[in-house]
XYZ file of C-alpha atoms in Angstrom:
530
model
C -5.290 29.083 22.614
C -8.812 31.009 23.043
C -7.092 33.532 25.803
C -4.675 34.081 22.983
C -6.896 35.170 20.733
C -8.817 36.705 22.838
C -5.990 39.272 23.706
C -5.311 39.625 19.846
C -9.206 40.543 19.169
C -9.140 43.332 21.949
C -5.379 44.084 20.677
C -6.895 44.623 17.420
C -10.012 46.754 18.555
C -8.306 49.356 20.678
C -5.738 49.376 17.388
C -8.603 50.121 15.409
C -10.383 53.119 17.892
C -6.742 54.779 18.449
C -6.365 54.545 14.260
C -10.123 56.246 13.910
C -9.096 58.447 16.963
C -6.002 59.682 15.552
C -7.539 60.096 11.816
C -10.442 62.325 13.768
C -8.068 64.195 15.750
C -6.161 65.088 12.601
C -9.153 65.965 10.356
C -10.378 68.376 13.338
C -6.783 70.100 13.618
C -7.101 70.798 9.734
C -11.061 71.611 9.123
C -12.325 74.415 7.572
C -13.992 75.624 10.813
C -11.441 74.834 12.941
C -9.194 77.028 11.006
C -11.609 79.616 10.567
C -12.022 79.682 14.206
C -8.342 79.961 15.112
C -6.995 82.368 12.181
C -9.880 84.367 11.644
C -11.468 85.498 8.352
C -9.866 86.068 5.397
C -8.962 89.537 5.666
C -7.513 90.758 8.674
C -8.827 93.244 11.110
C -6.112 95.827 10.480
C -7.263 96.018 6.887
C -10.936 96.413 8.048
C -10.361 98.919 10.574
C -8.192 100.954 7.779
C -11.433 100.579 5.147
C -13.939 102.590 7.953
C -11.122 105.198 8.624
C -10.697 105.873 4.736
C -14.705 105.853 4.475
C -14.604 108.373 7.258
C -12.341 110.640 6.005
C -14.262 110.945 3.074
C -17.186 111.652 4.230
C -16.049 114.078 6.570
C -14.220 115.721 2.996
C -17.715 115.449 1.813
C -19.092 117.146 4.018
C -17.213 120.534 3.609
C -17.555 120.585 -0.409
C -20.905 121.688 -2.048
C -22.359 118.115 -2.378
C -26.395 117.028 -2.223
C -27.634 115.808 0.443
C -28.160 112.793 -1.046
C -24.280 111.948 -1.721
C -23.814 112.567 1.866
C -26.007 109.837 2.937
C -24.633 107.472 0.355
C -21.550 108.219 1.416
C -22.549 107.591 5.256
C -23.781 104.111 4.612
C -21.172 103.134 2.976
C -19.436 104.133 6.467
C -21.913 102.415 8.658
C -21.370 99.121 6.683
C -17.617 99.491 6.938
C -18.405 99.832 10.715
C -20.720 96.775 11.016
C -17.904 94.253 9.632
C -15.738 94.998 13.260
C -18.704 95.733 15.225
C -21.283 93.095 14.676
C -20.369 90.231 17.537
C -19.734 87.091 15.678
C -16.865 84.287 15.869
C -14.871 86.192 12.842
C -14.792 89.397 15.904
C -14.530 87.343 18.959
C -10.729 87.759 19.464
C -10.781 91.868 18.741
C -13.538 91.749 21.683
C -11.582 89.706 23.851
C -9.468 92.894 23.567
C -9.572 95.187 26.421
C -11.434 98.337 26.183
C -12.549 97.845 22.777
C -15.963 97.303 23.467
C -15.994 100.476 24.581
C -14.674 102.317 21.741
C -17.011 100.757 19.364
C -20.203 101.337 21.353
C -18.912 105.109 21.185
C -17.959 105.001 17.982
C -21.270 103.379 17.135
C -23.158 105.988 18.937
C -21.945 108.728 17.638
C -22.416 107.335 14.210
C -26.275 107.179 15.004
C -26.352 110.367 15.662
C -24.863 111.707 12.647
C -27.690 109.555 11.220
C -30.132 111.055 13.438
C -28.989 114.970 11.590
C -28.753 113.613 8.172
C -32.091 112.622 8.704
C -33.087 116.024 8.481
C -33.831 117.962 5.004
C -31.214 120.521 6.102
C -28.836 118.989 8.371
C -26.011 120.689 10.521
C -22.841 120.051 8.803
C -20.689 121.616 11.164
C -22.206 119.290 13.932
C -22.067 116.716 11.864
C -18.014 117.792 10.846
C -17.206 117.999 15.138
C -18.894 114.459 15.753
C -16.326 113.156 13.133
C -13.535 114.749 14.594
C -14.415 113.365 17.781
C -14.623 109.530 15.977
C -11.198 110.303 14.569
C -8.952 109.984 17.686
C -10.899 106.507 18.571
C -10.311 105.018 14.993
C -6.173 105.094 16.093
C -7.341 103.268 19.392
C -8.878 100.783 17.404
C -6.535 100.416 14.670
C -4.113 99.157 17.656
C -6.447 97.011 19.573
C -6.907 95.317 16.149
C -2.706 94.669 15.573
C -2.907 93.388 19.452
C -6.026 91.128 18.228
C -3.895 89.645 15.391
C -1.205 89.161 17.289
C -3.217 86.969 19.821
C -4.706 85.426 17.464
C -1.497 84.132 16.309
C 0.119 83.484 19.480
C -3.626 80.938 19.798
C -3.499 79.380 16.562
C 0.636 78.534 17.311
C -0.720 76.655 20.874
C -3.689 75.106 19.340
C -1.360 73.830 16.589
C 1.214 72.738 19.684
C -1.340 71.082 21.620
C -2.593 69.163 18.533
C 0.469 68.329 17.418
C 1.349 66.750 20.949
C -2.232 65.068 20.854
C -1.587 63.195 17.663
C 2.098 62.007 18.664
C 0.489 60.919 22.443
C -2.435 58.860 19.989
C 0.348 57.730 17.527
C 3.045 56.551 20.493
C 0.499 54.678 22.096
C -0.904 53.174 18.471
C 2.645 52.297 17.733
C 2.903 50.704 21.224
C -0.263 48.952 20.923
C 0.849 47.425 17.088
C 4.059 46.352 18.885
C 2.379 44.946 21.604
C -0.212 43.068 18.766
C 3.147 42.033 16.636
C 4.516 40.731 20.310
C 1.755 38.747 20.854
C 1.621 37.543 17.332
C 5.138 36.715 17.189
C 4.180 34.303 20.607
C 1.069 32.768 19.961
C 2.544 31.884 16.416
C 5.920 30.319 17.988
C 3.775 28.252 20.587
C 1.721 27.142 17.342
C 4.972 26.415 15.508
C 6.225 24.292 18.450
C 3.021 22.318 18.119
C 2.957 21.768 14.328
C 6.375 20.430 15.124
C 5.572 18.164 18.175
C 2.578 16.822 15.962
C 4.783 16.736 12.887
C 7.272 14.895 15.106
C 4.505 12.184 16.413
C 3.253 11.613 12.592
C 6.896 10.727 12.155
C 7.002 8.603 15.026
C 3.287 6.929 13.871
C 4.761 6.393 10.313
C 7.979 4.653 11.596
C 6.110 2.616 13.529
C 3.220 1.981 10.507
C 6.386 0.971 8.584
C 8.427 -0.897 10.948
C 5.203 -2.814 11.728
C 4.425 -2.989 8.161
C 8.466 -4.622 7.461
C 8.013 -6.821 10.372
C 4.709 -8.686 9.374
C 5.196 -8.785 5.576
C 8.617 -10.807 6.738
C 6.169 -13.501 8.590
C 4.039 -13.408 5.734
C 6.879 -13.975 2.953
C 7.684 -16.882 5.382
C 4.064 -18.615 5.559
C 3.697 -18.141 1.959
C 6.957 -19.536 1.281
C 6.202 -22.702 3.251
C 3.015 -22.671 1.491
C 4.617 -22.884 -1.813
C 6.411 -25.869 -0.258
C 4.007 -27.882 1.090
C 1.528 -27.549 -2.049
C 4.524 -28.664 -4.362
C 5.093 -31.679 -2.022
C 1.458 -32.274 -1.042
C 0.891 -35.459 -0.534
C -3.306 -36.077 -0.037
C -2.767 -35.259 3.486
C -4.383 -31.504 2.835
C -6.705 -30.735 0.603
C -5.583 -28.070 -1.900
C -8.641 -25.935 -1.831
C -7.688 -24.828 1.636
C -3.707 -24.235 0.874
C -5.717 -22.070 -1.657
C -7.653 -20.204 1.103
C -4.596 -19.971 3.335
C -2.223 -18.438 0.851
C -5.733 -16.115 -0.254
C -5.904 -14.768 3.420
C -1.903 -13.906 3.693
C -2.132 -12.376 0.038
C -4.631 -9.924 1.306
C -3.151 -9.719 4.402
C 0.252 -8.800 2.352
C -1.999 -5.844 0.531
C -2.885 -4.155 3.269
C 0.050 -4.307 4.664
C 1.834 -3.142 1.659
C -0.961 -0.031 1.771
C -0.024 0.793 5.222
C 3.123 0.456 4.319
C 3.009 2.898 1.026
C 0.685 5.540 2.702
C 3.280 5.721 5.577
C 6.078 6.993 3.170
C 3.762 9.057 1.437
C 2.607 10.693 4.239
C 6.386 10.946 5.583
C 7.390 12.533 2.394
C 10.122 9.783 1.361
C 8.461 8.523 -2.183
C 10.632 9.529 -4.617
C 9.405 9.924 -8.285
C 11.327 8.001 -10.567
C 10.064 9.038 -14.422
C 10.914 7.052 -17.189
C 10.096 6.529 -20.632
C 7.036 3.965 -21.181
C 4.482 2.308 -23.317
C 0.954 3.636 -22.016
C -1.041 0.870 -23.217
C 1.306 -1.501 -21.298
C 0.489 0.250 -17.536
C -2.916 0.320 -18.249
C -3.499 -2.974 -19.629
C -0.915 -4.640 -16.897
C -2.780 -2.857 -14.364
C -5.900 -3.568 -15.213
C -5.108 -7.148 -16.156
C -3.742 -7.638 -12.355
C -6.917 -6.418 -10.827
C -9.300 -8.787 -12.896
C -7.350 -11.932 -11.762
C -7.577 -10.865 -8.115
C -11.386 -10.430 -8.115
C -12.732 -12.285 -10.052
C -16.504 -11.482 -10.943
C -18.706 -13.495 -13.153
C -21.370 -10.488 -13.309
C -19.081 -8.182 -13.564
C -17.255 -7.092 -17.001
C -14.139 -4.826 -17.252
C -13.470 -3.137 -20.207
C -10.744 -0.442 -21.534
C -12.047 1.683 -23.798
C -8.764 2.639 -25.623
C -6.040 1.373 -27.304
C -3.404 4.134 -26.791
C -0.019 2.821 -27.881
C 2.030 6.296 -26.637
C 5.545 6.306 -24.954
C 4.703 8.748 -22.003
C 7.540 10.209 -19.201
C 6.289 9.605 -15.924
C 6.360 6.900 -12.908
C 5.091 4.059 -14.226
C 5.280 2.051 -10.820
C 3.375 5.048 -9.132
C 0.891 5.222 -12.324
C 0.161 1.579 -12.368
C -0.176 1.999 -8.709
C -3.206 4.509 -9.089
C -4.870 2.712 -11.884
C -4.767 -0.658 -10.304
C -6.593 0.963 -6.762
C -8.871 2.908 -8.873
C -10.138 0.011 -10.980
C -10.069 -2.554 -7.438
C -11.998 -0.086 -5.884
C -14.858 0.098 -8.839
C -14.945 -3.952 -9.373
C -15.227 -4.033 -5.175
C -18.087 -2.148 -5.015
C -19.838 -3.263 -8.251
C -22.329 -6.101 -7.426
C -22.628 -6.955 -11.170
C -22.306 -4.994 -14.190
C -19.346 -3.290 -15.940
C -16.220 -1.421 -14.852
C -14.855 0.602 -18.077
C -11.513 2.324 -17.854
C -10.893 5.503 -20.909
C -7.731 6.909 -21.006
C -6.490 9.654 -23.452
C -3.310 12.574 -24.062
C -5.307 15.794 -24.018
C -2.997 18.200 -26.359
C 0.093 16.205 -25.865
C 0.695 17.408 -22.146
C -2.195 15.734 -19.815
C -2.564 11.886 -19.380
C -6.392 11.891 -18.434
C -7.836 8.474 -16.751
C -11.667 7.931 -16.311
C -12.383 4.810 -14.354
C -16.208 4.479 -14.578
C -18.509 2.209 -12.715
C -22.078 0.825 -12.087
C -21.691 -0.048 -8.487
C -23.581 1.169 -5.442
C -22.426 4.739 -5.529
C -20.785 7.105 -2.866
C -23.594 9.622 -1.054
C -22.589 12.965 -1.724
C -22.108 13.891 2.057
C -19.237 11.315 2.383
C -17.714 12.441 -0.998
C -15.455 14.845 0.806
C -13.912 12.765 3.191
C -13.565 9.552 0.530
C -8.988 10.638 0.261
C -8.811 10.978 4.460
C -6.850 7.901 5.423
C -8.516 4.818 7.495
C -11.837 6.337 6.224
C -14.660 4.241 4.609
C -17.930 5.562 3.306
C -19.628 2.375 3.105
C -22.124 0.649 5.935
C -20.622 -1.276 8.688
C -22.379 -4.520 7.175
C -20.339 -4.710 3.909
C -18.186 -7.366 3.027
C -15.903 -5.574 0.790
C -12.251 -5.890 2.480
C -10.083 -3.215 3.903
C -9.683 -0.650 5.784
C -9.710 2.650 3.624
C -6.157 3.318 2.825
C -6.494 3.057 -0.788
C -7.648 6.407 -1.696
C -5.479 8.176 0.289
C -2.976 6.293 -1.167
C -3.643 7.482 -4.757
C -4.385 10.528 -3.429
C -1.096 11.427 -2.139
C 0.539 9.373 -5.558
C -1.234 11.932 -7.411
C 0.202 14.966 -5.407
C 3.350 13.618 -5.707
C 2.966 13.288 -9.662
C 1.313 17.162 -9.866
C -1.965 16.002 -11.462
C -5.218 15.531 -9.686
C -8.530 14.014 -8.934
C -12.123 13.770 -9.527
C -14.736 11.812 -7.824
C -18.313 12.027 -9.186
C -20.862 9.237 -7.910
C -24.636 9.463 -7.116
C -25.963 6.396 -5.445
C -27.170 3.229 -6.831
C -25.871 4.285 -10.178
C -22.430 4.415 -9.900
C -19.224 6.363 -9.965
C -16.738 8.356 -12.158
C -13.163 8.714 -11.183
C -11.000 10.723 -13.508
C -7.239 11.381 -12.929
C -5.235 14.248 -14.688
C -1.483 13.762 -14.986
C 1.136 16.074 -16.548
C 2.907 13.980 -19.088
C 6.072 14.319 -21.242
C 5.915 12.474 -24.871
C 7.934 10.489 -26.215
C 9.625 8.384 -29.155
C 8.969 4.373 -29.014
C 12.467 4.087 -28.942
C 12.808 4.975 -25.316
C 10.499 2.905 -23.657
C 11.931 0.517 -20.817
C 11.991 -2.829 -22.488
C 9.446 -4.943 -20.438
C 11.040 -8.290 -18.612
C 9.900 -11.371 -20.253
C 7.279 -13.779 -17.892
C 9.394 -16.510 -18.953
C 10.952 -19.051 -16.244
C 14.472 -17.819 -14.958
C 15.810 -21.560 -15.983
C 14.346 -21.204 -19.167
C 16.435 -18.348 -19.831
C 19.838 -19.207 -17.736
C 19.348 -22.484 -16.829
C 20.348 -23.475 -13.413
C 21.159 -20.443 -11.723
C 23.541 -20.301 -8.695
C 21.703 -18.297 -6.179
C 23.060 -16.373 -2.701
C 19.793 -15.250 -0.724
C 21.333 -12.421 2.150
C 18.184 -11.006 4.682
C 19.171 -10.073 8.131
C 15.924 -12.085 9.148
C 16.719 -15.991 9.527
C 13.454 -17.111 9.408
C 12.627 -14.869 5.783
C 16.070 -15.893 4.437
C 15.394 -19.568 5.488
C 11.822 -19.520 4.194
C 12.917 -17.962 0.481
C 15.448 -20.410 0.213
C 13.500 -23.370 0.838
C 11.131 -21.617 -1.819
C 13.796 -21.518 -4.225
C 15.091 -24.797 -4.067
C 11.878 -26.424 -4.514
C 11.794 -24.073 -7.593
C 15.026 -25.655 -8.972
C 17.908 -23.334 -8.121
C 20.994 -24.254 -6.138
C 20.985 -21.465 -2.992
C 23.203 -20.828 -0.685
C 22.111 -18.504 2.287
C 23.001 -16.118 5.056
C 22.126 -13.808 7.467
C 25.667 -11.723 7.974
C 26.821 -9.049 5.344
C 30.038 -10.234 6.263
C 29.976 -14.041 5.858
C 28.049 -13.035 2.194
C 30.760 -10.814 1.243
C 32.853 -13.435 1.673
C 31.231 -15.409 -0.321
C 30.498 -12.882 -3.318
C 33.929 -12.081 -3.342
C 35.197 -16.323 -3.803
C 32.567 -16.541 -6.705
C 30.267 -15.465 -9.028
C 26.154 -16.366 -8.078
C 24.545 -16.467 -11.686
C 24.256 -14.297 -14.114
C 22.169 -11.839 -12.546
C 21.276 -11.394 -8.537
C 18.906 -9.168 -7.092
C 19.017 -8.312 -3.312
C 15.973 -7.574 -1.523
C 15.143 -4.256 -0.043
C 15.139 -5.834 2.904
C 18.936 -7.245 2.691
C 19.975 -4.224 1.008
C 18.967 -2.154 4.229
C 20.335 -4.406 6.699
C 23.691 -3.675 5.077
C 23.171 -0.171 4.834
C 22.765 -0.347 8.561
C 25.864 -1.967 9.888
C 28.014 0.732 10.345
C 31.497 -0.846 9.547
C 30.284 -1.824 6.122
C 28.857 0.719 3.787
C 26.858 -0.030 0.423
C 28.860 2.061 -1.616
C 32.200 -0.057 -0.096
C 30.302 -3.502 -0.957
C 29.820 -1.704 -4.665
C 33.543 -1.390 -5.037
C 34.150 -4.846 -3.656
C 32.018 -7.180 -5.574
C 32.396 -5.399 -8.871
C 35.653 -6.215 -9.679
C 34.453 -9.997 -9.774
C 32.243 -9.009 -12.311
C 29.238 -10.484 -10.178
C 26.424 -8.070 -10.249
């Protein structure tokens, strides 16, 4: 992985010098200098050369009219200046000196101009000296009037190569900067596959850790469901041969052995992605209160009081299994960790859209270090030597409940004083006359009397052990461990007036592959047996 990104750093730097390269390159092909260097000045030399023959002709017109003397020297600066501009040696007359032979012919054109200056420097000069020397000038002027067309036309001929070999320059820089981005894009494209395939390998061993978490979680709650069943027994038949204080402790220890299992269990399928959200219209003040109600009869805490600080009556649209869920760790957690004093839990609709829960405390605290990895699973921020229980699963739990319901959460908490949890929730409101009726806690006999019961789980020991549990509660039960032998008997008659099947036997049907759930459906409804 660090050689890969090592070659995509240096990929990236010889990208960047062949970008600034090329970008240079191209500015120097189209500076002012450059161009002044390769096409000359503005006006051309042919146009220059034309100015000092025009400037000599007059002058020599000048000098065979009655003029002053003093004209004739105006008249022959003007001409010396017009001389200057393709005689001086500069960059703008480099190319008409590269010319050959005129060097020559404006040294003698030069000279001969001084010495008309030398005469006109006289009060009386000789005009008709003065009137040969120009005559002599004149058949050099046509020589340089040509050397300057030849000038131009090399100058041309240079500016068309230097524009060719530029031009070449920045295709060679932009080739190899396109080969280099496709070389960057290559490597890219590679070291993001081999990622890809590792994402998926570790994807693929969450998957396999999760099946196991859940298998192992489906195999021990079974074994549990069977000692507490037994337990259930024995205390109802309990003779004086155990004392009940330590069927109490017993059943204690599998209950909270049965939670954590259940949280392994539940942060597995969160993690795996397979909780579904199942909203429905309910009362409010019912999850809370149920939730909170369930918590303070499982620790019970002298020193400690729990309050809610509301009275909310509203018919929300949500999960209420997943909700109760959140409120019930939230409010365990804070009663855990809170030696004595009060728990409060607030809950309020912000503007008809947000469910907002605020689960206060006055417990030890959370350090503000740990606060960010309090949601990372199997994580606990408190000492090794406390004798809370568990093993950190909760908050990652509600955590991933809360994802799943597109709200989220907020842990405040300074230590020794205690800690603020508050949970936002998008809601959906709703009229009272939608909320799921809630299930009476009365006995099932009460209601139905003696209820005919068929108890299918593909484990014998768990279908044995519920059973015996319902028997000694007063219902006739028949049991089995085959779908086959229980379709038989569904079919020949009716068990009750209601039946529910356990996840559990509901998923060793599903699994037999020559009977399908939908094809029991069909079958047992017609005999009107649910």
């Amino acid at each position: 992985m660090k050689k890969n990104f090592f070659i995509i750093l240096v990929a990236l730097l010889l990208l960047i010098a062949f970008t600034v390269s090329s970008v240079v390159k191209y500015t120097s092909l189209l500076s002012e200098k450059n161009l002044y260097t390769v096409a000359g000045t503005q006006e051309n030399y042919g146009f220059s050369v034309a100015k000092f023959i025009i400037q000599l002709n007059e002058l020599y017109t000048l000098i065979n009219s009655d003029n002053t003397i003093d004209d004739v020297r105006l008249k022959f600066d003007i001409l010396y200046s017009r001389l200057n501009v393709i005689y001086v040696k500069s960059e703008a007359t480099a190319p008409l000196y590269k010319q050959q032979g005129y060097e020559e012919t404006i040294d003698s054109i030069n000279k001969k101009l001084e010495d008309i200056d030398g005469l006109l420097s006289h009060n009386h000069p000789d005009y008709k000296k003065i009137s040969t020397i120009i005559a002599d000038i004149k058949p050099l002027t046509k020589t340089v009037t040509n050397l300057a067309d030849m000038a131009e036309i090399a100058q041309r001929n240079d500016a068309l190569k230097d524009f060719r070999s530029k031009r070449q320059q920045l295709w060679t820089l932009l080739f190899i900067t396109g080969g280099l981005i496709s070389l960057l894009l290559f490597v890219l494209f590679i070291y993001i596959s081999k990622i890809n395939r590792l994402l998926l390998s570790e994807r693929a061993a969450f998957a396999s850790k999760n099946a196991f978490l859940g298998m192992v979680g489906h195999e021990l709650r079974t074994s549990l469901q069977a000692i507490v069943s037994i337990i259930d027994v024995v205390t109802n038949n309990l003779s004086g041969g155990i004392k009940s204080g330590q069927i109490e402790r017993l059943e204690t220890a599998v209950s909270k052995m049965e939670r954590q299992l259940n949280d392994l269990a539940e942060f597995a399928k969160i993690d795996n992605g397979s909780v579904e959200i199942k909203n429905t219209y309910n009362s409010l003040q019912a999850i809370v209160t149920n939730a909170v109600q369930d918590c303070i009869a499982i620790y019970e805490k002298k020193d400690v009081t729990v309050k809610i600080k509301n009275n909310n009556d509203a018919v929300i649209f949500t999960d209420a299994l997943r909700l109760n869920q959140v409120i019930e760790n939230l409010t365990s957690n804070a009663i855990k960790y809170t030696e004595r004093g009060e728990v409060n839990v607030d809950y309020f609709i912000e503007k008809g859209k947000v469910l907002n829960i605020v689960i206060s405390d006055t417990g030890k605290g959370i350090p503000k270090d740990k606060l960010k990895f309090i949601f990372k699973p199997f994580t606990r921020v408190v000492d090794s030597k406390s004798t809370v229980p568990g093993f950190g699963m909760g908050l990652a739990i509600v955590a991933g409940i809360i994802r799943l319901l597109k709200g989220t959460i907020h842990i405040s908490s300074e230590v020794n004083v205690g800690t603020t949890v508050t949970v936002r929730i998008p809601i959906k409101l709703g009229d009272s006359s939608l909320a799921t009726a809630e299930v009476s806690a009365s006995a099932p006999g009460d209601v139905f009397g003696v209820l005919s019961l068929l108890v299918i789980d593909d484990n014998e020991m768990a279908c044995s052990s519920l059973s015996s549990l319902l028997t000694n509660a007063g219902y006739i039960v028949e049991a089995t461990t085959s779908p086959e032998r229980a379709l038989e008997k569904l079919l020949r008659k009716p068990y009750g007036h209601c039946c529910k099947v356990s996840d559990e036997a509901a998923f060793c049907l599903i699994q037999r592959p020559y009977i399908s759930k939908t094809l029991l459906t069909r079958r047992i409804s017609p005999r009107g047996s649910p």
